[in-house]
Amino acid sequence: MKKTLHLWHRYLGLVVAIPLIIISLTGSILVFKEEVDHWLMPELTVVAGTSGQRLGYDVLRDTVNSALNGYEIGSWEVFDDGQTADRIYVLKHGTNEWFKVYLDQYQGEVRSQPVAVNHYLTDWLLDLHYKFLIGDTGLWFTGVASLILLFMGISGLIIYRQFWKKFFTLRLKVKRIALFSDLHKLVGIWSAPVLLVIGFTGVYWNISEIIHHELEHSQEEQHVITGRLYNHALSLDKMMAEASQQMGGFQATYLLFPYEPELQVTFFGEVADTSFVTSEYSSTVSFDKQSGGRLSNYDIREAPFYLVAVDSFRKLHFGYFVGLPSRIIWCLIGLTPLIFTVTGCYMWLKRRRPKKRLSRITQPI
């Protein structure tokens, strides 16, 4: 059993080495996506404001609509940290194509023209990380890679089930193959818990997206937007005030507008008195797109345990649940598949060569 598991561990690792390296390295960079964007594109992504001085949602919406004639707002990422610009995702009339713009929420200024959602470097890396740049088909590849990563972590712990005995074992004055073997095991032991979390949450998201696309939308055509699908006279500020009153301190972090006929206006956000792994999109309040009347609200504090657990996957996957320390750890762990690939391939090659030499020696002349 152990030998068979070892073979699966070895050969699956060789098969998916390159995809796992791509996913892991891009993931390590994306842990610091905001910082990278601020460094590369300060003219677009960095704003000068003080928390609490945002302009009203109605004013900002009118600003975007005036500046982007021929586009409709589909969704809106909201920031109020005094330094990060809002991100607006719009659809072009006559298409179902999404574009992205940056908005200075303190000065009321649209800072960029609409560009493809993977136009900027970190957005391109996110597409590479999530879909290998090949659209929904890429979900299958990253899903399989995540499953294998999960298997590698579990099988590694089983193979080296007495791992606690070698928690700090790294022999330096030995042959390279022994050194690489120790390094492979040591890095695996230390990184396994985090890799299991990343692998499991990645598998869940991929499977969820695949089910959504293949089953729910397999027979549907995407709606081609030709105009506004909601009553523009509705006040987003009033909706926000009602949402905050309804759920006591609700803070919006994401707005979803009706870009398909069956959708309503929905505010995603966070509430007080939640776990440190509760995401910033954990609670929602929906409003009728024509009358503005409140339809429903979803408070994560009243949700069953399994939904609370699923919500925590976002912070657990990207590692920002305790701020900078956990992000640094997740970033470093993301580099470990490169170590596994180098050490694993080296050991595989070295162990094959003696067998080849022996087979040539024993062949009859």
GROMACS .gro file of C-alpha atoms in nm:
model
  365
    1MET     CA    1   0.000   0.000   0.000
    2LYS     CA    2   0.271   0.245   0.099
    3LYS     CA    3   0.475   0.160  -0.210
    4THR     CA    4   0.175   0.212  -0.440
    5LEU     CA    5   0.093   0.542  -0.274
    6HIS     CA    6   0.455   0.648  -0.311
    7LEU     CA    7   0.444   0.573  -0.685
    8TRP     CA    8   0.124   0.774  -0.730
    9HIS     CA    9   0.275   1.058  -0.529
   10ARG     CA   10   0.588   1.056  -0.743
   11TYR     CA   11   0.436   1.029  -1.090
   12LEU     CA   12   0.142   1.261  -1.034
   13GLY     CA   13   0.390   1.515  -0.903
   14LEU     CA   14   0.592   1.484  -1.225
   15VAL     CA   15   0.281   1.511  -1.444
   16VAL     CA   16   0.148   1.833  -1.290
   17ALA     CA   17   0.477   1.991  -1.189
   18ILE     CA   18   0.459   2.280  -1.436
   19PRO     CA   19   0.088   2.365  -1.380
   20LEU     CA   20   0.137   2.356  -1.003
   21ILE     CA   21   0.438   2.585  -1.029
   22ILE     CA   22   0.235   2.832  -1.237
   23ILE     CA   23  -0.059   2.824  -0.996
   24SER     CA   24   0.161   2.851  -0.689
   25LEU     CA   25   0.392   3.127  -0.811
   26THR     CA   26   0.106   3.341  -0.938
   27GLY     CA   27  -0.078   3.278  -0.612
   28SER     CA   28   0.222   3.399  -0.413
   29ILE     CA   29   0.227   3.722  -0.610
   30LEU     CA   30  -0.148   3.770  -0.586
   31VAL     CA   31  -0.131   3.756  -0.206
   32PHE     CA   32   0.011   4.109  -0.243
   33LYS     CA   33  -0.203   4.212  -0.540
   34GLU     CA   34  -0.306   4.548  -0.394
   35GLU     CA   35   0.051   4.642  -0.307
   36VAL     CA   36   0.176   4.543  -0.653
   37ASP     CA   37  -0.097   4.749  -0.819
   38HIS     CA   38  -0.018   5.048  -0.600
   39TRP     CA   39   0.350   5.019  -0.691
   40LEU     CA   40   0.305   4.968  -1.066
   41MET     CA   41   0.003   5.195  -1.128
   42PRO     CA   42  -0.018   5.461  -0.855
   43GLU     CA   43  -0.181   5.705  -1.096
   44LEU     CA   44  -0.476   5.467  -1.129
   45THR     CA   45  -0.498   5.272  -0.805
   46VAL     CA   46  -0.383   5.512  -0.530
   47VAL     CA   47  -0.612   5.786  -0.400
   48ALA     CA   48  -0.562   6.051  -0.135
   49GLY     CA   49  -0.852   6.051   0.104
   50THR     CA   50  -0.947   6.005   0.465
   51SER     CA   51  -1.175   5.721   0.572
   52GLY     CA   52  -1.533   5.843   0.592
   53GLN     CA   53  -1.498   6.116   0.326
   54ARG     CA   54  -1.621   5.919   0.028
   55LEU     CA   55  -1.861   6.093  -0.207
   56GLY     CA   56  -2.213   5.957  -0.217
   57TYR     CA   57  -2.293   5.651  -0.427
   58ASP     CA   58  -2.547   5.844  -0.634
   59VAL     CA   59  -2.295   6.114  -0.723
   60LEU     CA   60  -2.030   5.858  -0.812
   61ARG     CA   61  -2.272   5.648  -1.020
   62ASP     CA   62  -2.376   5.957  -1.219
   63THR     CA   63  -2.008   6.043  -1.270
   64VAL     CA   64  -1.933   5.698  -1.411
   65ASN     CA   65  -2.241   5.696  -1.635
   66SER     CA   66  -2.155   6.040  -1.773
   67ALA     CA   67  -1.793   5.949  -1.840
   68LEU     CA   68  -1.867   5.609  -1.993
   69ASN     CA   69  -2.141   5.665  -2.244
   70GLY     CA   70  -2.235   5.336  -2.411
   71TYR     CA   71  -2.150   5.125  -2.105
   72GLU     CA   72  -2.352   4.999  -1.810
   73ILE     CA   73  -2.223   4.937  -1.460
   74GLY     CA   74  -2.232   4.566  -1.377
   75SER     CA   75  -2.049   4.557  -1.047
   76TRP     CA   76  -1.856   4.789  -0.818
   77GLU     CA   77  -1.576   4.710  -0.573
   78VAL     CA   78  -1.595   4.958  -0.285
   79PHE     CA   79  -1.294   5.072  -0.080
   80ASP     CA   80  -1.281   5.319   0.205
   81ASP     CA   81  -0.926   5.284   0.336
   82GLY     CA   82  -0.816   5.627   0.219
   83GLN     CA   83  -0.570   5.494  -0.037
   84THR     CA   84  -0.726   5.236  -0.273
   85ALA     CA   85  -0.937   5.347  -0.570
   86ASP     CA   86  -1.275   5.187  -0.633
   87ARG     CA   87  -1.292   4.939  -0.920
   88ILE     CA   88  -1.591   4.951  -1.153
   89TYR     CA   89  -1.676   4.667  -1.393
   90VAL     CA   90  -1.890   4.770  -1.690
   91LEU     CA   91  -2.051   4.604  -1.991
   92LYS     CA   92  -2.047   4.759  -2.337
   93HIS     CA   93  -2.382   4.811  -2.504
   94GLY     CA   94  -2.459   4.548  -2.765
   95THR     CA   95  -2.224   4.292  -2.609
   96ASN     CA   96  -2.182   4.075  -2.303
   97GLU     CA   97  -1.816   4.174  -2.265
   98TRP     CA   98  -1.685   4.304  -1.933
   99PHE     CA   99  -1.444   4.596  -1.894
  100LYS     CA  100  -1.274   4.755  -1.596
  101VAL     CA  101  -1.217   5.116  -1.487
  102TYR     CA  102  -1.072   5.283  -1.177
  103LEU     CA  103  -1.268   5.548  -0.990
  104ASP     CA  104  -1.138   5.803  -0.739
  105GLN     CA  105  -1.420   5.785  -0.486
  106TYR     CA  106  -1.300   6.092  -0.297
  107GLN     CA  107  -1.260   6.331  -0.591
  108GLY     CA  108  -1.532   6.185  -0.813
  109GLU     CA  109  -1.298   6.120  -1.105
  110VAL     CA  110  -1.293   5.826  -1.347
  111ARG     CA  111  -0.922   5.759  -1.381
  112SER     CA  112  -0.908   5.519  -1.674
  113GLN     CA  113  -1.078   5.417  -1.992
  114PRO     CA  114  -1.253   5.078  -2.004
  115VAL     CA  115  -1.006   4.795  -2.063
  116ALA     CA  116  -1.038   4.416  -2.064
  117VAL     CA  117  -1.069   4.269  -1.715
  118ASN     CA  118  -0.730   4.094  -1.756
  119HIS     CA  119  -0.555   4.395  -1.912
  120TYR     CA  120  -0.338   4.493  -1.615
  121LEU     CA  121  -0.053   4.272  -1.494
  122THR     CA  122  -0.205   4.143  -1.171
  123ASP     CA  123  -0.540   4.085  -1.341
  124TRP     CA  124  -0.359   3.886  -1.612
  125LEU     CA  125  -0.185   3.686  -1.338
  126LEU     CA  126  -0.522   3.622  -1.172
  127ASP     CA  127  -0.659   3.487  -1.500
  128LEU     CA  128  -0.350   3.271  -1.539
  129HIS     CA  129  -0.380   3.147  -1.181
  130TYR     CA  130  -0.750   3.074  -1.203
  131LYS     CA  131  -0.810   2.968  -1.565
  132PHE     CA  132  -0.469   2.937  -1.739
  133LEU     CA  133  -0.580   3.218  -1.974
  134ILE     CA  134  -0.817   2.983  -2.162
  135GLY     CA  135  -1.152   3.084  -2.019
  136ASP     CA  136  -1.392   2.843  -1.860
  137THR     CA  137  -1.203   2.544  -2.003
  138GLY     CA  138  -0.915   2.642  -1.779
  139LEU     CA  139  -1.132   2.575  -1.475
  140TRP     CA  140  -1.101   2.203  -1.550
  141PHE     CA  141  -0.720   2.222  -1.564
  142THR     CA  142  -0.685   2.423  -1.243
  143GLY     CA  143  -0.946   2.203  -1.076
  144VAL     CA  144  -0.751   1.886  -1.159
  145ALA     CA  145  -0.426   2.053  -1.050
  146SER     CA  146  -0.584   2.155  -0.719
  147LEU     CA  147  -0.712   1.801  -0.663
  148ILE     CA  148  -0.366   1.662  -0.725
  149LEU     CA  149  -0.214   1.920  -0.490
  150LEU     CA  150  -0.460   1.805  -0.227
  151PHE     CA  151  -0.369   1.442  -0.293
  152MET     CA  152   0.004   1.520  -0.279
  153GLY     CA  153  -0.032   1.679   0.062
  154ILE     CA  154  -0.240   1.395   0.207
  155SER     CA  155  -0.032   1.116   0.052
  156GLY     CA  156   0.291   1.282   0.165
  157LEU     CA  157   0.172   1.284   0.525
  158ILE     CA  158   0.068   0.919   0.496
  159ILE     CA  159   0.397   0.810   0.337
  160TYR     CA  160   0.595   0.991   0.604
  161ARG     CA  161   0.341   0.930   0.878
  162GLN     CA  162   0.610   0.952   1.144
  163PHE     CA  163   0.695   1.299   1.018
  164TRP     CA  164   0.726   1.447   1.368
  165LYS     CA  165   1.053   1.254   1.408
  166LYS     CA  166   1.209   1.457   1.125
  167PHE     CA  167   1.055   1.793   1.196
  168PHE     CA  168   1.397   1.961   1.193
  169THR     CA  169   1.605   1.704   1.006
  170LEU     CA  170   1.823   1.843   0.727
  171ARG     CA  171   2.156   1.671   0.679
  172LEU     CA  172   2.400   1.903   0.505
  173LYS     CA  173   2.721   1.698   0.485
  174VAL     CA  174   2.576   1.417   0.275
  175LYS     CA  175   2.542   1.333  -0.094
  176ARG     CA  176   2.321   1.563  -0.294
  177ILE     CA  177   2.045   1.306  -0.339
  178ALA     CA  178   2.024   1.258   0.039
  179LEU     CA  179   2.025   1.635   0.092
  180PHE     CA  180   1.748   1.680  -0.163
  181SER     CA  181   1.550   1.397  -0.005
  182ASP     CA  182   1.573   1.564   0.337
  183LEU     CA  183   1.482   1.904   0.187
  184HIS     CA  184   1.185   1.756   0.001
  185LYS     CA  185   1.051   1.592   0.317
  186LEU     CA  186   1.125   1.886   0.547
  187VAL     CA  187   0.958   2.145   0.324
  188GLY     CA  188   0.665   1.910   0.272
  189ILE     CA  189   0.619   1.857   0.645
  190TRP     CA  190   0.620   2.227   0.723
  191SER     CA  191   0.408   2.339   0.427
  192ALA     CA  192   0.153   2.054   0.422
  193PRO     CA  193  -0.111   2.219   0.648
  194VAL     CA  194  -0.119   2.537   0.442
  195LEU     CA  195  -0.106   2.351   0.109
  196LEU     CA  196  -0.397   2.133   0.220
  197VAL     CA  197  -0.602   2.443   0.303
  198ILE     CA  198  -0.513   2.611  -0.028
  199GLY     CA  199  -0.576   2.291  -0.224
  200PHE     CA  200  -0.910   2.217  -0.059
  201THR     CA  201  -1.046   2.570  -0.099
  202GLY     CA  202  -0.922   2.581  -0.459
  203VAL     CA  203  -1.093   2.251  -0.539
  204TYR     CA  204  -1.419   2.375  -0.388
  205TRP     CA  205  -1.418   2.695  -0.592
  206ASN     CA  206  -1.329   2.518  -0.915
  207ILE     CA  207  -1.597   2.253  -0.872
  208SER     CA  208  -1.854   2.520  -0.782
  209GLU     CA  209  -1.769   2.724  -1.091
  210ILE     CA  210  -1.770   2.419  -1.318
  211ILE     CA  211  -2.114   2.316  -1.189
  212HIS     CA  212  -2.239   2.673  -1.232
  213HIS     CA  213  -2.116   2.701  -1.592
  214GLU     CA  214  -2.182   2.347  -1.712
  215LEU     CA  215  -2.516   2.278  -1.544
  216GLU     CA  216  -2.685   2.610  -1.471
  217HIS     CA  217  -2.576   2.800  -1.784
  218SER     CA  218  -2.519   2.514  -2.026
  219GLN     CA  219  -2.848   2.577  -2.207
  220GLU     CA  220  -2.865   2.953  -2.153
  221GLU     CA  221  -2.736   3.235  -2.364
  222GLN     CA  222  -2.568   3.527  -2.195
  223HIS     CA  223  -2.778   3.840  -2.202
  224VAL     CA  224  -2.656   4.107  -2.442
  225ILE     CA  225  -2.700   4.437  -2.265
  226THR     CA  226  -2.850   4.722  -2.466
  227GLY     CA  227  -2.952   4.959  -2.188
  228ARG     CA  228  -3.010   5.003  -1.818
  229LEU     CA  229  -3.200   4.715  -1.657
  230TYR     CA  230  -3.296   4.903  -1.341
  231ASN     CA  231  -3.465   5.226  -1.246
  232HIS     CA  232  -3.190   5.486  -1.258
  233ALA     CA  233  -3.393   5.720  -1.037
  234LEU     CA  234  -3.340   5.485  -0.742
  235SER     CA  235  -3.107   5.622  -0.476
  236LEU     CA  236  -2.815   5.397  -0.393
  237ASP     CA  237  -2.744   5.611  -0.088
  238LYS     CA  238  -3.091   5.542   0.053
  239MET     CA  239  -3.047   5.171  -0.014
  240MET     CA  240  -2.714   5.179   0.164
  241ALA     CA  241  -2.865   5.357   0.465
  242GLU     CA  242  -3.146   5.102   0.484
  243ALA     CA  243  -2.901   4.813   0.455
  244SER     CA  244  -2.691   4.953   0.738
  245GLN     CA  245  -2.998   5.002   0.956
  246GLN     CA  246  -3.133   4.658   0.874
  247MET     CA  247  -2.816   4.474   0.976
  248GLY     CA  248  -2.663   4.704   1.234
  249GLY     CA  249  -2.341   4.855   1.105
  250PHE     CA  250  -2.340   4.683   0.766
  251GLN     CA  251  -2.057   4.820   0.549
  252ALA     CA  252  -2.080   4.769   0.174
  253THR     CA  253  -1.774   4.632  -0.007
  254TYR     CA  254  -1.929   4.526  -0.337
  255LEU     CA  255  -2.233   4.634  -0.539
  256LEU     CA  256  -2.396   4.409  -0.796
  257PHE     CA  257  -2.624   4.569  -1.055
  258PRO     CA  258  -2.878   4.391  -1.279
  259TYR     CA  259  -2.682   4.296  -1.592
  260GLU     CA  260  -2.923   4.009  -1.663
  261PRO     CA  261  -3.306   4.034  -1.649
  262GLU     CA  262  -3.346   3.810  -1.343
  263LEU     CA  263  -3.098   4.000  -1.124
  264GLN     CA  264  -3.178   4.271  -0.868
  265VAL     CA  265  -2.963   4.538  -0.701
  266THR     CA  266  -2.753   4.368  -0.433
  267PHE     CA  267  -2.514   4.509  -0.174
  268PHE     CA  268  -2.243   4.274  -0.045
  269GLY     CA  269  -2.057   4.370   0.270
  270GLU     CA  270  -1.933   4.295   0.618
  271VAL     CA  271  -2.088   4.323   0.963
  272ALA     CA  272  -1.949   4.347   1.315
  273ASP     CA  273  -1.906   4.065   1.567
  274THR     CA  274  -1.788   3.799   1.324
  275SER     CA  275  -1.494   3.560   1.308
  276PHE     CA  276  -1.150   3.674   1.192
  277VAL     CA  277  -1.188   3.444   0.889
  278THR     CA  278  -1.526   3.587   0.785
  279SER     CA  279  -1.490   3.748   0.443
  280GLU     CA  280  -1.565   4.107   0.355
  281TYR     CA  281  -1.846   3.985   0.124
  282SER     CA  282  -2.017   3.766   0.382
  283SER     CA  283  -2.353   3.944   0.413
  284THR     CA  284  -2.594   4.077   0.150
  285VAL     CA  285  -2.899   4.299   0.113
  286SER     CA  286  -3.106   4.293  -0.208
  287PHE     CA  287  -3.345   4.557  -0.343
  288ASP     CA  288  -3.605   4.552  -0.617
  289LYS     CA  289  -3.450   4.701  -0.929
  290GLN     CA  290  -3.760   4.904  -1.017
  291SER     CA  291  -3.920   5.009  -0.688
  292GLY     CA  292  -3.614   5.002  -0.463
  293GLY     CA  293  -3.800   4.806  -0.200
  294ARG     CA  294  -3.592   4.575   0.014
  295LEU     CA  295  -3.635   4.214  -0.093
  296SER     CA  296  -3.416   4.010   0.138
  297ASN     CA  297  -3.105   4.020   0.347
  298TYR     CA  298  -2.852   3.753   0.436
  299ASP     CA  299  -2.670   3.801   0.766
  300ILE     CA  300  -2.367   3.575   0.808
  301ARG     CA  301  -2.414   3.591   1.186
  302GLU     CA  302  -2.742   3.403   1.147
  303ALA     CA  303  -2.621   3.155   0.885
  304PRO     CA  304  -2.574   2.781   0.949
  305PHE     CA  305  -2.224   2.658   1.022
  306TYR     CA  306  -2.151   2.510   0.680
  307LEU     CA  307  -2.223   2.841   0.505
  308VAL     CA  308  -2.002   3.025   0.755
  309ALA     CA  309  -1.728   2.771   0.681
  310VAL     CA  310  -1.762   2.817   0.304
  311ASP     CA  311  -1.746   3.194   0.344
  312SER     CA  312  -1.416   3.158   0.531
  313PHE     CA  313  -1.256   2.992   0.226
  314ARG     CA  314  -1.175   3.330   0.070
  315LYS     CA  315  -0.950   3.451   0.352
  316LEU     CA  316  -0.806   3.104   0.409
  317HIS     CA  317  -0.716   3.062   0.042
  318PHE     CA  318  -0.547   3.399   0.003
  319GLY     CA  319  -0.408   3.409   0.357
  320TYR     CA  320  -0.508   3.758   0.469
  321PHE     CA  321  -0.704   3.654   0.778
  322VAL     CA  322  -0.455   3.801   1.029
  323GLY     CA  323  -0.301   4.068   0.810
  324LEU     CA  324   0.061   4.086   0.703
  325PRO     CA  325   0.202   3.788   0.902
  326SER     CA  326  -0.035   3.533   0.747
  327ARG     CA  327   0.007   3.687   0.402
  328ILE     CA  328   0.386   3.651   0.424
  329ILE     CA  329   0.350   3.286   0.529
  330TRP     CA  330   0.106   3.212   0.245
  331CYS     CA  331   0.336   3.389  -0.003
  332LEU     CA  332   0.637   3.180   0.104
  333ILE     CA  333   0.440   2.855   0.106
  334GLY     CA  334   0.335   2.935  -0.249
  335LEU     CA  335   0.698   2.896  -0.354
  336THR     CA  336   0.733   2.543  -0.217
  337PRO     CA  337   0.608   2.359  -0.530
  338LEU     CA  338   0.919   2.491  -0.705
  339ILE     CA  339   1.132   2.324  -0.436
  340PHE     CA  340   0.927   2.004  -0.463
  341THR     CA  341   0.971   1.998  -0.841
  342VAL     CA  342   1.347   2.052  -0.837
  343THR     CA  343   1.418   1.803  -0.559
  344GLY     CA  344   1.161   1.548  -0.677
  345CYS     CA  345   1.278   1.549  -1.040
  346TYR     CA  346   1.641   1.524  -0.933
  347MET     CA  347   1.574   1.223  -0.709
  348TRP     CA  348   1.365   1.054  -0.980
  349LEU     CA  349   1.637   1.097  -1.241
  350LYS     CA  350   1.917   0.982  -1.011
  351ARG     CA  351   1.727   0.670  -0.910
  352ARG     CA  352   1.651   0.579  -1.271
  353ARG     CA  353   2.009   0.598  -1.395
  354PRO     CA  354   2.144   0.305  -1.193
  355LYS     CA  355   1.861   0.087  -1.323
  356LYS     CA  356   1.944   0.180  -1.681
  357ARG     CA  357   2.314   0.109  -1.632
  358LEU     CA  358   2.235  -0.223  -1.466
  359SER     CA  359   2.005  -0.327  -1.750
  360ARG     CA  360   2.277  -0.257  -2.007
  361ILE     CA  361   2.535  -0.456  -1.808
  362THR     CA  362   2.309  -0.761  -1.772
  363GLN     CA  363   2.207  -0.771  -2.139
  364PRO     CA  364   2.354  -1.073  -2.326
  365ILE     CA  365   2.625  -1.002  -2.583
   0.00000   0.00000   0.00000
